[in-house]
Amino acid sequence: MNWKDSEFYFAHLPTGPIGKLFSKAENPWDPLCRLRVAIELHFEKLESTGTLKTQPDLILDPLEQLKEGGYFIKESQVLEADFIDTELFIAVGQGTLLEAGATIKNHTIIGNNCEVRQGAYLRGYLYLGEGCVAGHATEMKHSILISHVEAGHFSYIGDSILGSYINLGAGTKISNLEFRSLEQKAQGILPEMSMHLEGKKVPIGLKKLGAIIGDGFEAGCNSVIAPMAFVGKECWLYPNQTLLKGVYPAKGKIKSIESGLSLRL
């Protein structure tokens, strides 16, 4: 399955361990399977080059009540230098705006010139490339946003990969968990997700998977993207619509609820 040559390929990949996730991937979701390891390798590289924990004019409160550890932003500011915490695996690039009231949990890399607005909740195992926006009341976890992805208002992004120059209208939700039976919920069971590709059932290696979205995607306000939606470059999802599980070719205009094409990656 040569997905890298398809309409889902990302034109502007990160450098370092995060970028290598894509160069070695056989399936579109593979980078998520090893994201935690890649983030830790990123910080190991920082330590090996002598980069120390720094807090340049950054006012943060450790959140001891958070099991995994993290920071609560006490005062809004634009970073004049990189912030790096090699203990919690948190890095924030210079030029990034951190607004008071945002939360950043461990295993999070935020690039240069991003915006983390008031009330944003970054739950960790997360990569935000240059120019990304995590807006008010927006929650993100275990995802890769390659660059210039804007989720400015009331959004959720879980277990997903988003390319570059993407805008999610207010209220856009990318769901990451399929329906479960009563028995599964009572026992706390999260079945491993799988997909049917070329007539074969292919295990993904994840219990949660949101969407894989190509460069230039536009989502209208209050749109919902179902788990395992594969969206080609420059697609438009009109407001108040649901994008169901499936594959959507590049430059499509989705104006009403419909399922994707048969999975053909």
PDB file of C-alpha atoms in Angstrom:
ATOM      1  CA  MET A   1       0.000   0.000   0.000  1.00  0.00           C
ATOM      2  CA  ASN A   2       1.985   2.960  -1.280  1.00  0.00           C
ATOM      3  CA  TRP A   3       0.017   5.646   0.529  1.00  0.00           C
ATOM      4  CA  LYS A   4       2.913   8.117   0.417  1.00  0.00           C
ATOM      5  CA  ASP A   5       2.336   8.658  -3.308  1.00  0.00           C
ATOM      6  CA  SER A   6      -1.397   9.108  -2.857  1.00  0.00           C
ATOM      7  CA  GLU A   7      -3.547  12.160  -2.292  1.00  0.00           C
ATOM      8  CA  PHE A   8      -3.061  11.754   1.481  1.00  0.00           C
ATOM      9  CA  TYR A   9       0.663  12.466   1.430  1.00  0.00           C
ATOM     10  CA  PHE A  10       1.827  15.447   3.499  1.00  0.00           C
ATOM     11  CA  ALA A  11       3.999  18.010   1.733  1.00  0.00           C
ATOM     12  CA  HIS A  12       5.640  19.649   4.768  1.00  0.00           C
ATOM     13  CA  LEU A  13       6.865  17.018   7.207  1.00  0.00           C
ATOM     14  CA  PRO A  14       8.598  17.784  10.517  1.00  0.00           C
ATOM     15  CA  THR A  15      12.313  17.209  10.982  1.00  0.00           C
ATOM     16  CA  GLY A  16      14.021  14.980  13.545  1.00  0.00           C
ATOM     17  CA  PRO A  17      12.394  11.972  15.252  1.00  0.00           C
ATOM     18  CA  ILE A  18       8.865  13.169  14.476  1.00  0.00           C
ATOM     19  CA  GLY A  19       9.617  13.414  10.763  1.00  0.00           C
ATOM     20  CA  LYS A  20      11.175   9.953  10.765  1.00  0.00           C
ATOM     21  CA  LEU A  21       7.828   8.542  11.897  1.00  0.00           C
ATOM     22  CA  PHE A  22       6.516   9.323   8.427  1.00  0.00           C
ATOM     23  CA  SER A  23       9.535   8.238   6.416  1.00  0.00           C
ATOM     24  CA  LYS A  24       9.436   4.773   8.008  1.00  0.00           C
ATOM     25  CA  ALA A  25       5.642   4.379   8.027  1.00  0.00           C
ATOM     26  CA  GLU A  26       4.010   1.629   6.001  1.00  0.00           C
ATOM     27  CA  ASN A  27       0.462   2.694   6.905  1.00  0.00           C
ATOM     28  CA  PRO A  28      -1.013   6.177   7.388  1.00  0.00           C
ATOM     29  CA  TRP A  29      -1.675   5.579  11.084  1.00  0.00           C
ATOM     30  CA  ASP A  30       1.801   4.200  11.901  1.00  0.00           C
ATOM     31  CA  PRO A  31       3.188   7.563  13.109  1.00  0.00           C
ATOM     32  CA  LEU A  32       0.628   7.592  15.927  1.00  0.00           C
ATOM     33  CA  CYS A  33       1.656   4.121  17.094  1.00  0.00           C
ATOM     34  CA  ARG A  34       5.186   5.339  17.857  1.00  0.00           C
ATOM     35  CA  LEU A  35       4.513   8.985  18.687  1.00  0.00           C
ATOM     36  CA  ARG A  36       5.330   8.641  22.388  1.00  0.00           C
ATOM     37  CA  VAL A  37       8.688   7.029  21.600  1.00  0.00           C
ATOM     38  CA  ALA A  38       9.489   9.728  19.022  1.00  0.00           C
ATOM     39  CA  ILE A  39       8.770  12.516  21.500  1.00  0.00           C
ATOM     40  CA  GLU A  40      11.070  10.924  24.071  1.00  0.00           C
ATOM     41  CA  LEU A  41      13.782  10.534  21.435  1.00  0.00           C
ATOM     42  CA  HIS A  42      13.403  14.219  20.608  1.00  0.00           C
ATOM     43  CA  PHE A  43      14.184  15.151  24.212  1.00  0.00           C
ATOM     44  CA  GLU A  44      17.021  12.646  24.456  1.00  0.00           C
ATOM     45  CA  LYS A  45      18.571  14.427  21.502  1.00  0.00           C
ATOM     46  CA  LEU A  46      18.155  17.773  23.274  1.00  0.00           C
ATOM     47  CA  GLU A  47      19.861  16.409  26.388  1.00  0.00           C
ATOM     48  CA  SER A  48      22.702  14.880  24.403  1.00  0.00           C
ATOM     49  CA  THR A  49      23.434  18.278  22.866  1.00  0.00           C
ATOM     50  CA  GLY A  50      23.557  19.943  26.284  1.00  0.00           C
ATOM     51  CA  THR A  51      20.177  21.663  26.154  1.00  0.00           C
ATOM     52  CA  LEU A  52      19.035  22.371  29.719  1.00  0.00           C
ATOM     53  CA  LYS A  53      15.652  22.908  31.276  1.00  0.00           C
ATOM     54  CA  THR A  54      14.815  26.562  30.705  1.00  0.00           C
ATOM     55  CA  GLN A  55      12.074  28.931  31.802  1.00  0.00           C
ATOM     56  CA  PRO A  56      12.830  32.275  30.141  1.00  0.00           C
ATOM     57  CA  ASP A  57      10.341  34.780  31.564  1.00  0.00           C
ATOM     58  CA  LEU A  58       7.721  32.042  31.560  1.00  0.00           C
ATOM     59  CA  ILE A  59       5.246  31.990  34.424  1.00  0.00           C
ATOM     60  CA  LEU A  60       3.999  28.449  34.942  1.00  0.00           C
ATOM     61  CA  ASP A  61       2.447  26.527  37.816  1.00  0.00           C
ATOM     62  CA  PRO A  62       3.236  22.811  38.085  1.00  0.00           C
ATOM     63  CA  LEU A  63      -0.024  20.893  38.275  1.00  0.00           C
ATOM     64  CA  GLU A  64       0.812  18.241  40.828  1.00  0.00           C
ATOM     65  CA  GLN A  65      -2.786  17.044  40.847  1.00  0.00           C
ATOM     66  CA  LEU A  66      -2.426  15.875  37.257  1.00  0.00           C
ATOM     67  CA  LYS A  67      -1.228  12.303  37.356  1.00  0.00           C
ATOM     68  CA  GLU A  68       1.039  12.634  34.332  1.00  0.00           C
ATOM     69  CA  GLY A  69       2.309  16.106  35.230  1.00  0.00           C
ATOM     70  CA  GLY A  70       1.894  19.331  33.335  1.00  0.00           C
ATOM     71  CA  TYR A  71       1.686  23.096  33.435  1.00  0.00           C
ATOM     72  CA  PHE A  72      -1.074  25.636  33.931  1.00  0.00           C
ATOM     73  CA  ILE A  73      -0.407  29.010  32.325  1.00  0.00           C
ATOM     74  CA  LYS A  74      -0.803  31.772  34.928  1.00  0.00           C
ATOM     75  CA  GLU A  75      -0.087  34.826  32.829  1.00  0.00           C
ATOM     76  CA  SER A  76      -0.461  35.464  29.102  1.00  0.00           C
ATOM     77  CA  GLN A  77       2.756  36.059  27.195  1.00  0.00           C
ATOM     78  CA  VAL A  78       4.623  35.519  23.947  1.00  0.00           C
ATOM     79  CA  LEU A  79       7.803  33.481  24.441  1.00  0.00           C
ATOM     80  CA  GLU A  80      10.976  35.297  23.492  1.00  0.00           C
ATOM     81  CA  ALA A  81      12.977  32.063  23.656  1.00  0.00           C
ATOM     82  CA  ASP A  82      12.315  28.330  23.617  1.00  0.00           C
ATOM     83  CA  PHE A  83      10.910  26.714  26.734  1.00  0.00           C
ATOM     84  CA  ILE A  84      12.191  23.185  27.348  1.00  0.00           C
ATOM     85  CA  ASP A  85      11.414  20.824  30.223  1.00  0.00           C
ATOM     86  CA  THR A  86      13.300  17.566  29.742  1.00  0.00           C
ATOM     87  CA  GLU A  87      11.684  16.014  32.814  1.00  0.00           C
ATOM     88  CA  LEU A  88       8.088  16.324  31.636  1.00  0.00           C
ATOM     89  CA  PHE A  89       8.978  16.179  27.915  1.00  0.00           C
ATOM     90  CA  ILE A  90       7.398  19.554  27.203  1.00  0.00           C
ATOM     91  CA  ALA A  91       8.829  22.020  24.685  1.00  0.00           C
ATOM     92  CA  VAL A  92       7.359  25.296  23.452  1.00  0.00           C
ATOM     93  CA  GLY A  93       8.985  27.275  20.647  1.00  0.00           C
ATOM     94  CA  GLN A  94       9.765  30.962  20.632  1.00  0.00           C
ATOM     95  CA  GLY A  95       7.184  33.350  19.287  1.00  0.00           C
ATOM     96  CA  THR A  96       4.379  31.192  20.645  1.00  0.00           C
ATOM     97  CA  LEU A  97       1.537  32.907  22.491  1.00  0.00           C
ATOM     98  CA  LEU A  98       0.506  31.211  25.733  1.00  0.00           C
ATOM     99  CA  GLU A  99      -2.670  32.672  27.193  1.00  0.00           C
ATOM    100  CA  ALA A 100      -3.587  32.481  30.871  1.00  0.00           C
ATOM    101  CA  GLY A 101      -5.884  29.587  31.667  1.00  0.00           C
ATOM    102  CA  ALA A 102      -4.410  27.065  29.220  1.00  0.00           C
ATOM    103  CA  THR A 103      -3.134  23.653  30.337  1.00  0.00           C
ATOM    104  CA  ILE A 104      -0.212  21.743  28.790  1.00  0.00           C
ATOM    105  CA  LYS A 105       0.398  18.159  29.920  1.00  0.00           C
ATOM    106  CA  ASN A 106       3.496  16.014  29.516  1.00  0.00           C
ATOM    107  CA  HIS A 107       4.872  14.683  26.230  1.00  0.00           C
ATOM    108  CA  THR A 108       3.920  17.787  24.253  1.00  0.00           C
ATOM    109  CA  ILE A 109       5.956  19.598  21.612  1.00  0.00           C
ATOM    110  CA  ILE A 110       4.707  22.982  20.409  1.00  0.00           C
ATOM    111  CA  GLY A 111       6.554  24.688  17.575  1.00  0.00           C
ATOM    112  CA  ASN A 112       7.370  28.323  16.919  1.00  0.00           C
ATOM    113  CA  ASN A 113       4.745  31.031  16.418  1.00  0.00           C
ATOM    114  CA  CYS A 114       1.811  28.977  17.656  1.00  0.00           C
ATOM    115  CA  GLU A 115      -1.153  30.124  19.757  1.00  0.00           C
ATOM    116  CA  VAL A 116      -2.375  28.293  22.848  1.00  0.00           C
ATOM    117  CA  ARG A 117      -5.402  30.298  23.874  1.00  0.00           C
ATOM    118  CA  GLN A 118      -7.302  30.651  27.133  1.00  0.00           C
ATOM    119  CA  GLY A 119      -8.991  27.410  28.158  1.00  0.00           C
ATOM    120  CA  ALA A 120      -7.088  25.204  25.713  1.00  0.00           C
ATOM    121  CA  TYR A 121      -6.432  21.721  27.118  1.00  0.00           C
ATOM    122  CA  LEU A 122      -3.443  19.934  25.584  1.00  0.00           C
ATOM    123  CA  ARG A 123      -3.578  16.463  27.093  1.00  0.00           C
ATOM    124  CA  GLY A 124      -0.165  15.269  26.013  1.00  0.00           C
ATOM    125  CA  TYR A 125       1.446  12.910  23.502  1.00  0.00           C
ATOM    126  CA  LEU A 126       0.977  15.753  21.102  1.00  0.00           C
ATOM    127  CA  TYR A 127       2.966  17.497  18.381  1.00  0.00           C
ATOM    128  CA  LEU A 128       1.953  20.934  17.105  1.00  0.00           C
ATOM    129  CA  GLY A 129       4.160  22.221  14.308  1.00  0.00           C
ATOM    130  CA  GLU A 130       4.831  25.841  13.446  1.00  0.00           C
ATOM    131  CA  GLY A 131       1.921  28.260  13.292  1.00  0.00           C
ATOM    132  CA  CYS A 132      -0.711  25.987  14.849  1.00  0.00           C
ATOM    133  CA  VAL A 133      -3.618  27.302  16.931  1.00  0.00           C
ATOM    134  CA  ALA A 134      -5.184  25.551  19.927  1.00  0.00           C
ATOM    135  CA  GLY A 135      -8.134  27.797  20.630  1.00  0.00           C
ATOM    136  CA  HIS A 136     -10.480  28.557  23.477  1.00  0.00           C
ATOM    137  CA  ALA A 137     -12.079  25.421  24.975  1.00  0.00           C
ATOM    138  CA  THR A 138     -10.247  23.252  22.435  1.00  0.00           C
ATOM    139  CA  GLU A 139      -8.963  19.862  23.595  1.00  0.00           C
ATOM    140  CA  MET A 140      -6.231  17.896  21.859  1.00  0.00           C
ATOM    141  CA  LYS A 141      -4.541  14.586  22.683  1.00  0.00           C
ATOM    142  CA  HIS A 142      -2.226  12.040  21.064  1.00  0.00           C
ATOM    143  CA  SER A 143      -2.138  13.729  17.675  1.00  0.00           C
ATOM    144  CA  ILE A 144       0.236  15.217  15.121  1.00  0.00           C
ATOM    145  CA  LEU A 145      -0.587  18.616  13.640  1.00  0.00           C
ATOM    146  CA  ILE A 146       2.125  19.154  11.058  1.00  0.00           C
ATOM    147  CA  SER A 147       1.958  22.927  10.591  1.00  0.00           C
ATOM    148  CA  HIS A 148      -0.472  25.850  10.389  1.00  0.00           C
ATOM    149  CA  VAL A 149      -3.434  23.868  11.661  1.00  0.00           C
ATOM    150  CA  GLU A 150      -6.024  26.175  13.200  1.00  0.00           C
ATOM    151  CA  ALA A 151      -8.561  24.834  15.695  1.00  0.00           C
ATOM    152  CA  GLY A 152      -9.542  28.180  17.112  1.00  0.00           C
ATOM    153  CA  HIS A 153     -12.803  27.555  18.936  1.00  0.00           C
ATOM    154  CA  PHE A 154     -14.482  24.724  20.863  1.00  0.00           C
ATOM    155  CA  SER A 155     -12.879  21.822  18.999  1.00  0.00           C
ATOM    156  CA  TYR A 156     -11.737  18.299  19.861  1.00  0.00           C
ATOM    157  CA  ILE A 157      -8.868  16.502  18.140  1.00  0.00           C
ATOM    158  CA  GLY A 158      -8.021  12.999  19.324  1.00  0.00           C
ATOM    159  CA  ASP A 159      -5.617  10.373  17.950  1.00  0.00           C
ATOM    160  CA  SER A 160      -5.358  12.047  14.564  1.00  0.00           C
ATOM    161  CA  ILE A 161      -2.845  13.286  12.000  1.00  0.00           C
ATOM    162  CA  LEU A 162      -3.522  16.626  10.311  1.00  0.00           C
ATOM    163  CA  GLY A 163      -1.369  18.045   7.539  1.00  0.00           C
ATOM    164  CA  SER A 164      -0.640  21.706   6.836  1.00  0.00           C
ATOM    165  CA  TYR A 165      -2.756  24.826   6.301  1.00  0.00           C
ATOM    166  CA  ILE A 166      -5.915  23.304   7.730  1.00  0.00           C
ATOM    167  CA  ASN A 167      -8.763  25.236   9.306  1.00  0.00           C
ATOM    168  CA  LEU A 168     -11.330  23.663  11.603  1.00  0.00           C
ATOM    169  CA  GLY A 169     -14.387  25.864  12.020  1.00  0.00           C
ATOM    170  CA  ALA A 170     -15.812  26.548  15.472  1.00  0.00           C
ATOM    171  CA  GLY A 171     -17.173  23.417  17.114  1.00  0.00           C
ATOM    172  CA  THR A 172     -15.420  20.907  14.834  1.00  0.00           C
ATOM    173  CA  LYS A 173     -15.036  17.519  16.544  1.00  0.00           C
ATOM    174  CA  ILE A 174     -12.757  14.693  15.405  1.00  0.00           C
ATOM    175  CA  SER A 175     -13.961  11.608  17.241  1.00  0.00           C
ATOM    176  CA  ASN A 176     -11.633   8.716  17.946  1.00  0.00           C
ATOM    177  CA  LEU A 177     -13.642   5.882  19.484  1.00  0.00           C
ATOM    178  CA  GLU A 178     -16.157   3.602  17.781  1.00  0.00           C
ATOM    179  CA  PHE A 179     -19.358   2.446  19.452  1.00  0.00           C
ATOM    180  CA  ARG A 180     -19.023  -0.334  22.019  1.00  0.00           C
ATOM    181  CA  SER A 181     -21.442  -2.858  23.455  1.00  0.00           C
ATOM    182  CA  LEU A 182     -22.855  -2.566  26.967  1.00  0.00           C
ATOM    183  CA  GLU A 183     -20.701  -5.512  28.031  1.00  0.00           C
ATOM    184  CA  GLN A 184     -17.542  -3.905  26.652  1.00  0.00           C
ATOM    185  CA  LYS A 185     -18.268  -0.644  28.452  1.00  0.00           C
ATOM    186  CA  ALA A 186     -19.092  -2.397  31.728  1.00  0.00           C
ATOM    187  CA  GLN A 187     -15.785  -4.277  31.587  1.00  0.00           C
ATOM    188  CA  GLY A 188     -13.774  -1.285  30.412  1.00  0.00           C
ATOM    189  CA  ILE A 189     -12.839  -3.004  27.164  1.00  0.00           C
ATOM    190  CA  LEU A 190     -11.494  -0.948  24.259  1.00  0.00           C
ATOM    191  CA  PRO A 191     -11.229  -3.310  21.285  1.00  0.00           C
ATOM    192  CA  GLU A 192      -8.287  -2.810  18.965  1.00  0.00           C
ATOM    193  CA  MET A 193      -9.423  -1.050  15.829  1.00  0.00           C
ATOM    194  CA  SER A 194      -9.031  -2.555  12.383  1.00  0.00           C
ATOM    195  CA  MET A 195      -9.777  -1.650   8.783  1.00  0.00           C
ATOM    196  CA  HIS A 196     -10.686  -3.579   5.668  1.00  0.00           C
ATOM    197  CA  LEU A 197      -8.154  -2.796   2.989  1.00  0.00           C
ATOM    198  CA  GLU A 198      -8.124  -4.504  -0.389  1.00  0.00           C
ATOM    199  CA  GLY A 199     -10.489  -7.151   0.925  1.00  0.00           C
ATOM    200  CA  LYS A 200      -8.399  -7.950   4.000  1.00  0.00           C
ATOM    201  CA  LYS A 201      -8.883  -7.082   7.660  1.00  0.00           C
ATOM    202  CA  VAL A 202      -5.857  -5.089   8.781  1.00  0.00           C
ATOM    203  CA  PRO A 203      -5.185  -4.507  12.515  1.00  0.00           C
ATOM    204  CA  ILE A 204      -4.163  -0.940  13.267  1.00  0.00           C
ATOM    205  CA  GLY A 205      -2.418  -1.428  16.606  1.00  0.00           C
ATOM    206  CA  LEU A 206      -4.477   1.328  18.251  1.00  0.00           C
ATOM    207  CA  LYS A 207      -7.602   1.231  20.365  1.00  0.00           C
ATOM    208  CA  LYS A 208      -8.456   4.772  19.323  1.00  0.00           C
ATOM    209  CA  LEU A 209      -7.996   6.403  15.933  1.00  0.00           C
ATOM    210  CA  GLY A 210      -9.495   9.662  14.748  1.00  0.00           C
ATOM    211  CA  ALA A 211      -8.848  11.006  11.254  1.00  0.00           C
ATOM    212  CA  ILE A 212      -5.959  11.275   8.810  1.00  0.00           C
ATOM    213  CA  ILE A 213      -6.435  14.588   7.008  1.00  0.00           C
ATOM    214  CA  GLY A 214      -4.450  15.942   4.065  1.00  0.00           C
ATOM    215  CA  ASP A 215      -3.135  19.471   3.523  1.00  0.00           C
ATOM    216  CA  GLY A 216      -5.504  22.363   2.891  1.00  0.00           C
ATOM    217  CA  PHE A 217      -8.605  20.830   4.489  1.00  0.00           C
ATOM    218  CA  GLU A 218     -11.467  23.167   5.461  1.00  0.00           C
ATOM    219  CA  ALA A 219     -14.164  22.201   7.965  1.00  0.00           C
ATOM    220  CA  GLY A 220     -17.246  24.331   8.483  1.00  0.00           C
ATOM    221  CA  CYS A 221     -18.597  25.155  11.932  1.00  0.00           C
ATOM    222  CA  ASN A 222     -20.148  22.376  14.025  1.00  0.00           C
ATOM    223  CA  SER A 223     -18.925  19.597  11.758  1.00  0.00           C
ATOM    224  CA  VAL A 224     -18.181  16.090  13.050  1.00  0.00           C
ATOM    225  CA  ILE A 225     -15.528  13.749  11.686  1.00  0.00           C
ATOM    226  CA  ALA A 226     -15.993  10.080  12.564  1.00  0.00           C
ATOM    227  CA  PRO A 227     -13.225   7.657  13.577  1.00  0.00           C
ATOM    228  CA  MET A 228     -11.120   6.293  10.726  1.00  0.00           C
ATOM    229  CA  ALA A 229     -11.964   8.994   8.198  1.00  0.00           C
ATOM    230  CA  PHE A 230      -9.199   9.380   5.614  1.00  0.00           C
ATOM    231  CA  VAL A 231      -9.497  12.759   3.932  1.00  0.00           C
ATOM    232  CA  GLY A 232      -7.572  13.797   0.838  1.00  0.00           C
ATOM    233  CA  LYS A 233      -5.907  17.147   0.229  1.00  0.00           C
ATOM    234  CA  GLU A 234      -7.947  20.329  -0.085  1.00  0.00           C
ATOM    235  CA  CYS A 235     -11.288  18.784   0.793  1.00  0.00           C
ATOM    236  CA  TRP A 236     -14.077  21.003   2.113  1.00  0.00           C
ATOM    237  CA  LEU A 237     -16.524  19.783   4.742  1.00  0.00           C
ATOM    238  CA  TYR A 238     -19.502  22.114   4.822  1.00  0.00           C
ATOM    239  CA  PRO A 239     -20.992  23.370   8.142  1.00  0.00           C
ATOM    240  CA  ASN A 240     -23.154  21.093  10.309  1.00  0.00           C
ATOM    241  CA  GLN A 241     -22.140  17.967   8.395  1.00  0.00           C
ATOM    242  CA  THR A 242     -20.839  14.570   9.497  1.00  0.00           C
ATOM    243  CA  LEU A 243     -17.950  12.889   7.736  1.00  0.00           C
ATOM    244  CA  LEU A 244     -18.377   9.152   8.228  1.00  0.00           C
ATOM    245  CA  LYS A 245     -15.716   6.453   8.302  1.00  0.00           C
ATOM    246  CA  GLY A 246     -14.131   5.942   4.907  1.00  0.00           C
ATOM    247  CA  VAL A 247     -11.832   7.406   2.280  1.00  0.00           C
ATOM    248  CA  TYR A 248     -12.497  10.794   0.687  1.00  0.00           C
ATOM    249  CA  PRO A 249     -10.591  11.761  -2.482  1.00  0.00           C
ATOM    250  CA  ALA A 250      -8.696  15.006  -2.794  1.00  0.00           C
ATOM    251  CA  LYS A 251     -10.498  18.300  -3.487  1.00  0.00           C
ATOM    252  CA  GLY A 252     -13.916  16.900  -2.643  1.00  0.00           C
ATOM    253  CA  LYS A 253     -16.802  19.117  -1.517  1.00  0.00           C
ATOM    254  CA  ILE A 254     -18.842  17.347   1.158  1.00  0.00           C
ATOM    255  CA  LYS A 255     -22.193  19.118   1.474  1.00  0.00           C
ATOM    256  CA  SER A 256     -24.398  16.452   3.032  1.00  0.00           C
ATOM    257  CA  ILE A 257     -24.036  13.427   5.284  1.00  0.00           C
ATOM    258  CA  GLU A 258     -22.526  10.583   3.308  1.00  0.00           C
ATOM    259  CA  SER A 259     -20.184   7.695   3.814  1.00  0.00           C
ATOM    260  CA  GLY A 260     -16.719   7.588   2.341  1.00  0.00           C
ATOM    261  CA  LEU A 261     -15.703   5.500  -0.611  1.00  0.00           C
ATOM    262  CA  SER A 262     -14.614   1.933  -0.022  1.00  0.00           C
ATOM    263  CA  LEU A 263     -11.196   1.973   1.580  1.00  0.00           C
ATOM    264  CA  ARG A 264      -8.730   1.783  -1.265  1.00  0.00           C
ATOM    265  CA  LEU A 265      -5.413   3.096   0.074  1.00  0.00           C
TER     266      LEU A 265
END
